[in-house]
Short mmCIF file of N, CA and C in Angstrom, two decimals:
data_model
loop_
_atom_site.label_atom_id
_atom_site.label_comp_id
_atom_site.label_asym_id
_atom_site.label_seq_id
_atom_site.Cartn_x
_atom_site.Cartn_y
_atom_site.Cartn_z
N UNK A 1 154.34 108.79 124.86
CA UNK A 1 154.65 107.95 123.74
C UNK A 1 156.01 108.32 123.19
N UNK A 2 156.75 107.34 122.93
CA UNK A 2 158.09 107.54 122.41
C UNK A 2 158.04 107.41 120.90
N UNK A 3 158.39 108.47 120.19
CA UNK A 3 158.36 108.45 118.74
C UNK A 3 159.73 108.16 118.13
N UNK A 4 160.70 107.84 118.94
CA UNK A 4 162.04 107.56 118.42
C UNK A 4 162.12 106.21 117.72
N UNK A 5 161.12 105.33 117.95
CA UNK A 5 161.14 104.02 117.33
C UNK A 5 160.73 104.09 115.87
N UNK A 6 160.05 105.13 115.47
CA UNK A 6 159.59 105.27 114.09
C UNK A 6 160.61 106.10 113.32
N UNK A 7 161.23 105.53 112.30
CA UNK A 7 162.19 106.32 111.52
C UNK A 7 161.45 107.33 110.65
N UNK A 8 162.03 108.50 110.52
CA UNK A 8 161.43 109.55 109.71
C UNK A 8 162.28 109.77 108.47
N UNK A 9 161.59 110.00 107.40
CA UNK A 9 162.29 110.26 106.15
C UNK A 9 162.61 111.75 106.08
N UNK A 10 163.83 112.08 105.74
CA UNK A 10 164.23 113.48 105.69
C UNK A 10 163.95 114.10 104.34
N UNK A 11 163.62 113.29 103.33
CA UNK A 11 163.38 113.85 102.01
C UNK A 11 161.89 114.17 101.78
N UNK A 12 161.09 114.16 102.83
CA UNK A 12 159.67 114.51 102.74
C UNK A 12 159.54 116.03 102.71
N UNK A 13 158.97 116.55 101.63
CA UNK A 13 158.76 117.99 101.51
C UNK A 13 157.28 118.20 101.20
N UNK A 14 156.56 118.89 102.07
CA UNK A 14 155.14 119.12 101.80
C UNK A 14 154.96 120.07 100.62
N UNK A 15 153.88 119.84 99.86
CA UNK A 15 153.58 120.71 98.73
C UNK A 15 153.03 122.03 99.24
N UNK A 16 153.43 123.10 98.64
CA UNK A 16 152.87 124.40 98.98
C UNK A 16 152.67 125.17 97.69
N UNK A 17 151.77 126.13 97.74
CA UNK A 17 151.44 126.89 96.54
C UNK A 17 152.55 127.87 96.17
N UNK A 18 153.41 128.23 97.08
CA UNK A 18 154.41 129.25 96.82
C UNK A 18 155.62 128.71 96.09
N UNK A 19 155.85 127.41 96.13
CA UNK A 19 157.03 126.84 95.49
C UNK A 19 156.70 126.40 94.08
N UNK A 20 157.66 126.54 93.20
CA UNK A 20 157.52 126.10 91.82
C UNK A 20 157.77 124.59 91.78
N UNK A 21 156.94 123.89 91.05
CA UNK A 21 157.13 122.45 90.94
C UNK A 21 157.91 122.13 89.67
N UNK A 22 158.48 120.99 89.69
CA UNK A 22 159.21 120.51 88.53
C UNK A 22 158.20 120.13 87.44
N UNK A 23 158.32 120.65 86.21
CA UNK A 23 157.34 120.34 85.17
C UNK A 23 157.33 118.87 84.79
N UNK A 24 158.40 118.18 85.01
CA UNK A 24 158.43 116.76 84.67
C UNK A 24 157.79 115.89 85.76
N UNK A 25 157.48 116.50 86.89
CA UNK A 25 156.86 115.73 87.99
C UNK A 25 155.39 115.46 87.66
N UNK A 26 154.91 114.38 88.19
CA UNK A 26 153.52 113.99 87.97
C UNK A 26 152.62 114.83 88.87
N UNK A 27 151.59 115.42 88.27
CA UNK A 27 150.67 116.23 89.07
C UNK A 27 149.55 115.34 89.61
N UNK A 28 149.01 115.70 90.75
CA UNK A 28 147.93 114.88 91.32
C UNK A 28 146.64 115.01 90.50
N UNK A 29 145.88 113.96 90.44
CA UNK A 29 144.60 113.95 89.72
C UNK A 29 143.48 114.12 90.72
N UNK A 30 142.62 115.08 90.47
CA UNK A 30 141.48 115.34 91.35
C UNK A 30 140.20 115.04 90.56
N UNK A 31 139.36 114.22 91.13
CA UNK A 31 138.09 113.87 90.50
C UNK A 31 136.98 114.38 91.41
N UNK A 32 136.16 115.25 90.86
CA UNK A 32 135.03 115.77 91.62
C UNK A 32 133.82 114.90 91.32
N UNK A 33 133.31 114.28 92.36
CA UNK A 33 132.16 113.40 92.23
C UNK A 33 130.97 114.11 92.85
N UNK A 34 129.95 114.35 92.02
CA UNK A 34 128.74 115.02 92.50
C UNK A 34 127.78 114.02 93.10
N UNK A 35 126.63 114.50 93.48
CA UNK A 35 125.63 113.57 94.02
C UNK A 35 125.18 112.61 92.92
N UNK A 36 124.80 111.41 93.29
CA UNK A 36 124.40 110.44 92.27
C UNK A 36 123.11 110.89 91.58
N UNK A 37 123.07 110.76 90.27
CA UNK A 37 121.90 111.14 89.49
C UNK A 37 121.08 109.87 89.27
N UNK A 38 119.90 109.85 89.86
CA UNK A 38 119.02 108.70 89.70
C UNK A 38 118.18 108.86 88.45
N UNK A 39 117.99 107.80 87.70
CA UNK A 39 117.13 107.91 86.52
C UNK A 39 115.68 108.12 86.96
N UNK A 40 114.91 108.84 86.18
CA UNK A 40 113.52 109.10 86.57
C UNK A 40 112.68 107.83 86.50
N UNK A 41 111.65 107.78 87.33
CA UNK A 41 110.72 106.65 87.29
C UNK A 41 109.78 106.84 86.11
N UNK A 42 109.50 105.76 85.41
CA UNK A 42 108.63 105.88 84.24
C UNK A 42 107.18 105.48 84.53
N UNK A 43 106.89 104.92 85.68
CA UNK A 43 105.53 104.58 86.14
C UNK A 43 104.82 103.63 85.16
N UNK A 44 105.54 102.70 84.59
CA UNK A 44 104.97 101.82 83.56
C UNK A 44 103.96 100.83 84.17
N UNK A 45 104.25 100.30 85.35
CA UNK A 45 103.31 99.34 85.96
C UNK A 45 102.01 100.00 86.37
N UNK A 46 102.11 101.18 86.93
CA UNK A 46 100.92 101.94 87.31
C UNK A 46 100.08 102.25 86.07
N UNK A 47 100.74 102.60 84.99
CA UNK A 47 100.04 102.89 83.74
C UNK A 47 99.37 101.64 83.18
N UNK A 48 100.05 100.50 83.28
CA UNK A 48 99.44 99.26 82.81
C UNK A 48 98.19 98.91 83.61
N UNK A 49 98.25 99.09 84.91
CA UNK A 49 97.07 98.81 85.75
C UNK A 49 95.92 99.73 85.39
N UNK A 50 96.20 101.01 85.19
CA UNK A 50 95.14 101.95 84.82
C UNK A 50 94.61 101.66 83.42
N UNK A 51 95.46 101.18 82.52
CA UNK A 51 95.00 100.85 81.18
C UNK A 51 94.11 99.62 81.20
N UNK A 52 94.46 98.63 82.00
CA UNK A 52 93.67 97.40 82.07
C UNK A 52 92.30 97.64 82.71
N UNK A 53 92.17 98.68 83.51
CA UNK A 53 90.89 98.97 84.16
C UNK A 53 89.89 99.55 83.16
N UNK A 54 90.38 100.02 82.02
CA UNK A 54 89.55 100.56 80.94
C UNK A 54 88.65 101.70 81.42
N UNK A 55 89.25 102.71 81.95
CA UNK A 55 88.47 103.85 82.42
C UNK A 55 88.03 104.72 81.25
N UNK A 56 87.06 105.56 81.54
CA UNK A 56 86.53 106.47 80.54
C UNK A 56 87.59 107.51 80.18
N UNK A 57 87.54 108.04 79.00
CA UNK A 57 88.46 109.06 78.48
C UNK A 57 89.85 108.51 78.20
N UNK A 58 90.09 107.24 78.36
CA UNK A 58 91.38 106.59 78.05
C UNK A 58 92.56 107.24 78.77
N UNK A 59 92.37 107.67 79.99
CA UNK A 59 93.46 108.29 80.75
C UNK A 59 94.57 107.29 81.03
N UNK A 60 94.21 106.04 81.29
CA UNK A 60 95.22 105.02 81.55
C UNK A 60 96.07 104.75 80.32
N UNK A 61 95.43 104.73 79.15
CA UNK A 61 96.19 104.51 77.92
C UNK A 61 97.12 105.68 77.63
N UNK A 62 96.64 106.90 77.88
CA UNK A 62 97.48 108.09 77.69
C UNK A 62 98.68 108.04 78.63
N UNK A 63 98.45 107.63 79.87
CA UNK A 63 99.56 107.49 80.82
C UNK A 63 100.54 106.42 80.35
N UNK A 64 100.03 105.35 79.79
CA UNK A 64 100.91 104.29 79.28
C UNK A 64 101.77 104.79 78.12
N UNK A 65 101.19 105.60 77.25
CA UNK A 65 101.96 106.16 76.13
C UNK A 65 103.11 107.02 76.65
N UNK A 66 102.82 107.90 77.61
CA UNK A 66 103.88 108.75 78.16
C UNK A 66 104.90 107.95 78.96
N UNK A 67 104.49 106.86 79.58
CA UNK A 67 105.43 106.01 80.30
C UNK A 67 106.40 105.34 79.34
N UNK A 68 105.88 104.88 78.22
CA UNK A 68 106.76 104.25 77.22
C UNK A 68 107.71 105.29 76.62
N UNK A 69 107.20 106.49 76.37
CA UNK A 69 108.08 107.56 75.87
C UNK A 69 109.17 107.88 76.88
N UNK A 70 108.80 107.91 78.15
CA UNK A 70 109.79 108.18 79.20
C UNK A 70 110.85 107.10 79.25
N UNK A 71 110.43 105.85 79.12
CA UNK A 71 111.40 104.75 79.13
C UNK A 71 112.31 104.82 77.92
N UNK A 72 111.77 105.17 76.77
CA UNK A 72 112.59 105.31 75.56
C UNK A 72 113.63 106.41 75.72
N UNK A 73 113.21 107.54 76.28
CA UNK A 73 114.15 108.65 76.49
C UNK A 73 115.22 108.28 77.50
N UNK A 74 114.84 107.52 78.51
CA UNK A 74 115.81 107.10 79.53
C UNK A 74 116.86 106.18 78.92
N UNK A 75 116.43 105.27 78.07
CA UNK A 75 117.37 104.35 77.42
C UNK A 75 118.26 105.10 76.43
N UNK A 76 117.70 106.13 75.78
CA UNK A 76 118.49 106.91 74.83
C UNK A 76 119.49 107.82 75.53
N UNK A 77 119.34 108.02 76.83
CA UNK A 77 120.28 108.84 77.59
C UNK A 77 119.81 110.26 77.80
N UNK A 78 118.62 110.60 77.33
CA UNK A 78 118.07 111.94 77.51
C UNK A 78 117.26 111.97 78.80
N UNK A 79 117.92 112.26 79.91
CA UNK A 79 117.24 112.22 81.21
C UNK A 79 116.26 113.36 81.39
N UNK A 80 116.52 114.52 80.78
CA UNK A 80 115.57 115.63 80.88
C UNK A 80 114.26 115.31 80.17
N UNK A 81 114.37 114.74 78.99
CA UNK A 81 113.17 114.32 78.27
C UNK A 81 112.43 113.21 79.01
N UNK A 82 113.19 112.30 79.60
CA UNK A 82 112.57 111.21 80.37
C UNK A 82 111.83 111.76 81.58
N UNK A 83 112.42 112.76 82.25
CA UNK A 83 111.73 113.37 83.40
C UNK A 83 110.45 114.08 82.96
N UNK A 84 110.50 114.74 81.82
CA UNK A 84 109.33 115.46 81.31
C UNK A 84 108.18 114.48 81.03
N UNK A 85 108.48 113.41 80.30
CA UNK A 85 107.44 112.43 79.98
C UNK A 85 106.99 111.67 81.23
N UNK A 86 107.89 111.43 82.16
CA UNK A 86 107.52 110.74 83.40
C UNK A 86 106.57 111.60 84.23
N UNK A 87 106.80 112.91 84.24
CA UNK A 87 105.91 113.81 84.99
C UNK A 87 104.51 113.80 84.37
N UNK A 88 104.44 113.80 83.05
CA UNK A 88 103.13 113.74 82.39
C UNK A 88 102.45 112.40 82.67
N UNK A 89 103.22 111.32 82.61
CA UNK A 89 102.64 110.00 82.89
C UNK A 89 102.12 109.93 84.32
N UNK A 90 102.84 110.53 85.25
CA UNK A 90 102.41 110.53 86.66
C UNK A 90 101.11 111.30 86.81
N UNK A 91 100.99 112.46 86.15
CA UNK A 91 99.76 113.25 86.23
C UNK A 91 98.57 112.48 85.67
N UNK A 92 98.75 111.86 84.50
CA UNK A 92 97.66 111.09 83.92
C UNK A 92 97.32 109.87 84.76
N UNK A 93 98.31 109.26 85.39
CA UNK A 93 98.04 108.13 86.28
C UNK A 93 97.25 108.56 87.50
N UNK A 94 97.58 109.72 88.05
CA UNK A 94 96.83 110.22 89.20
C UNK A 94 95.39 110.50 88.81
N UNK A 95 95.19 111.14 87.66
CA UNK A 95 93.83 111.41 87.20
C UNK A 95 93.06 110.11 86.95
N UNK A 96 93.70 109.15 86.32
CA UNK A 96 93.03 107.88 86.02
C UNK A 96 92.70 107.12 87.31
N UNK A 97 93.61 107.15 88.27
CA UNK A 97 93.35 106.45 89.53
C UNK A 97 92.20 107.10 90.29
N UNK A 98 92.20 108.43 90.32
CA UNK A 98 91.10 109.12 91.00
C UNK A 98 89.78 108.84 90.30
N UNK A 99 89.81 108.82 88.98
CA UNK A 99 88.60 108.50 88.21
C UNK A 99 88.15 107.08 88.51
N UNK A 100 89.10 106.15 88.58
CA UNK A 100 88.77 104.75 88.84
C UNK A 100 88.23 104.53 90.24
N UNK A 101 88.60 105.38 91.17
CA UNK A 101 88.11 105.24 92.55
C UNK A 101 86.82 106.03 92.76
N UNK A 102 86.78 107.23 92.22
CA UNK A 102 85.66 108.14 92.49
C UNK A 102 84.36 107.69 91.85
N UNK A 103 84.39 107.29 90.59
CA UNK A 103 83.17 106.93 89.88
C UNK A 103 82.47 105.72 90.51
N UNK A 104 83.16 104.62 90.82
CA UNK A 104 82.45 103.51 91.50
C UNK A 104 81.89 103.92 92.87
N UNK A 105 82.62 104.75 93.61
CA UNK A 105 82.09 105.19 94.91
C UNK A 105 80.83 106.02 94.75
N UNK A 106 80.79 106.89 93.76
CA UNK A 106 79.59 107.69 93.51
C UNK A 106 78.44 106.79 93.09
N UNK A 107 78.71 105.82 92.23
CA UNK A 107 77.65 104.90 91.80
C UNK A 107 77.12 104.07 92.97
N UNK A 108 78.00 103.60 93.82
CA UNK A 108 77.56 102.83 94.99
C UNK A 108 76.71 103.71 95.91
N UNK A 109 77.13 104.96 96.12
CA UNK A 109 76.36 105.86 96.97
C UNK A 109 74.98 106.14 96.36
N UNK A 110 74.90 106.31 95.04
CA UNK A 110 73.61 106.54 94.39
C UNK A 110 72.72 105.31 94.50
N UNK A 111 73.27 104.14 94.34
CA UNK A 111 72.48 102.91 94.46
C UNK A 111 71.96 102.74 95.87
N UNK A 112 72.80 102.99 96.86
CA UNK A 112 72.37 102.85 98.26
C UNK A 112 71.27 103.85 98.59
N UNK A 113 71.45 105.11 98.19
CA UNK A 113 70.41 106.10 98.48
C UNK A 113 69.13 105.79 97.71
N UNK A 114 69.25 105.26 96.49
CA UNK A 114 68.06 104.88 95.73
C UNK A 114 67.32 103.73 96.38
N UNK A 115 68.05 102.74 96.88
CA UNK A 115 67.41 101.60 97.55
C UNK A 115 66.72 102.06 98.83
N UNK A 116 67.37 102.93 99.58
CA UNK A 116 66.76 103.43 100.83
C UNK A 116 65.49 104.22 100.51
N UNK A 117 65.55 105.08 99.51
CA UNK A 117 64.38 105.87 99.14
C UNK A 117 63.26 104.98 98.63
N UNK A 118 63.59 103.98 97.83
CA UNK A 118 62.58 103.06 97.31
C UNK A 118 61.94 102.25 98.42
N UNK A 119 62.73 101.82 99.40
CA UNK A 119 62.15 101.04 100.51
C UNK A 119 61.22 101.90 101.35
N UNK A 120 61.56 103.17 101.53
CA UNK A 120 60.65 104.07 102.27
C UNK A 120 59.35 104.28 101.51
N UNK A 121 59.46 104.44 100.19
CA UNK A 121 58.25 104.62 99.39
C UNK A 121 57.38 103.37 99.43
N UNK A 122 57.99 102.20 99.35
CA UNK A 122 57.20 100.96 99.41
C UNK A 122 56.55 100.79 100.77
N UNK A 123 57.25 101.15 101.82
CA UNK A 123 56.67 101.04 103.16
C UNK A 123 55.49 101.99 103.32
N UNK A 124 55.61 103.20 102.80
CA UNK A 124 54.50 104.16 102.88
C UNK A 124 53.30 103.70 102.06
N UNK A 125 53.54 103.16 100.87
CA UNK A 125 52.42 102.69 100.05
C UNK A 125 51.78 101.45 100.67
N UNK A 126 52.57 100.59 101.28
CA UNK A 126 52.01 99.43 101.96
C UNK A 126 51.13 99.88 103.12
N UNK A 127 51.59 100.86 103.90
CA UNK A 127 50.80 101.37 105.01
C UNK A 127 49.52 102.04 104.50
N UNK A 128 49.57 102.70 103.36
CA UNK A 128 48.40 103.37 102.82
C UNK A 128 47.35 102.37 102.38
N UNK A 129 47.76 101.30 101.68
CA UNK A 129 46.79 100.35 101.15
C UNK A 129 46.40 99.27 102.15
N UNK A 130 47.09 99.15 103.24
CA UNK A 130 46.72 98.14 104.23
C UNK A 130 45.97 98.76 105.40
N UNK A 131 45.36 99.92 105.20
CA UNK A 131 44.61 100.59 106.26
C UNK A 131 43.34 99.80 106.54
N UNK A 132 43.08 99.52 107.80
CA UNK A 132 41.89 98.76 108.19
C UNK A 132 40.95 99.71 108.92
N UNK A 133 39.72 99.64 108.57
CA UNK A 133 38.71 100.47 109.21
C UNK A 133 38.26 99.79 110.50
N UNK A 134 38.36 100.48 111.59
CA UNK A 134 37.98 99.91 112.88
C UNK A 134 36.65 100.47 113.37
N UNK A 135 36.03 101.30 112.60
CA UNK A 135 34.75 101.86 113.00
C UNK A 135 33.68 100.77 112.91
N UNK A 136 32.94 100.59 113.96
CA UNK A 136 31.96 99.50 114.01
C UNK A 136 30.77 99.74 113.10
N UNK A 137 30.48 101.00 112.77
CA UNK A 137 29.34 101.27 111.90
C UNK A 137 29.61 100.78 110.48
N UNK A 138 30.83 100.83 110.05
CA UNK A 138 31.17 100.32 108.73
C UNK A 138 31.12 98.80 108.72
N UNK A 139 31.41 98.17 109.83
CA UNK A 139 31.41 96.70 109.86
C UNK A 139 29.97 96.16 109.90
N UNK A 140 29.03 96.95 110.38
CA UNK A 140 27.66 96.48 110.49
C UNK A 140 26.87 96.66 109.19
N UNK A 141 27.41 97.28 108.20
CA UNK A 141 26.68 97.56 106.98
C UNK A 141 26.35 96.28 106.25
N UNK A 142 27.25 95.35 106.22
CA UNK A 142 27.04 94.11 105.48
C UNK A 142 26.12 93.12 106.20
N UNK A 143 25.71 93.38 107.42
CA UNK A 143 24.91 92.41 108.16
C UNK A 143 23.45 92.58 107.97
#
């Protein structure tokens, strides 16, 4: 490659730390950009769903209160407070969701086992009361 076609400027002087710069010269501006800070999640929809399910102990409502507090702190610019309230809202949402899933499953299991037990008892009582005597001596008594 022929580099003679590109003119070079002779007044180009690279910056070095050893040379003194002119105080009237403009200094370069350096901006340090860190990783992006994402706002914390407030879990408001999850809290609303748990509140509408009306679970026992009002765990969904408690989660909704902390979600609203988290959203208020986020809007106010206090991200640490928002993270704190969001973590509490998440914990209460997890508890409420587990409660909402576990209790109906336990009730369904109890109903199924109760129905099975009741059907066995009815079958045994039916067999007990429907016993037929096949002995011929008992059949001849009425004759």
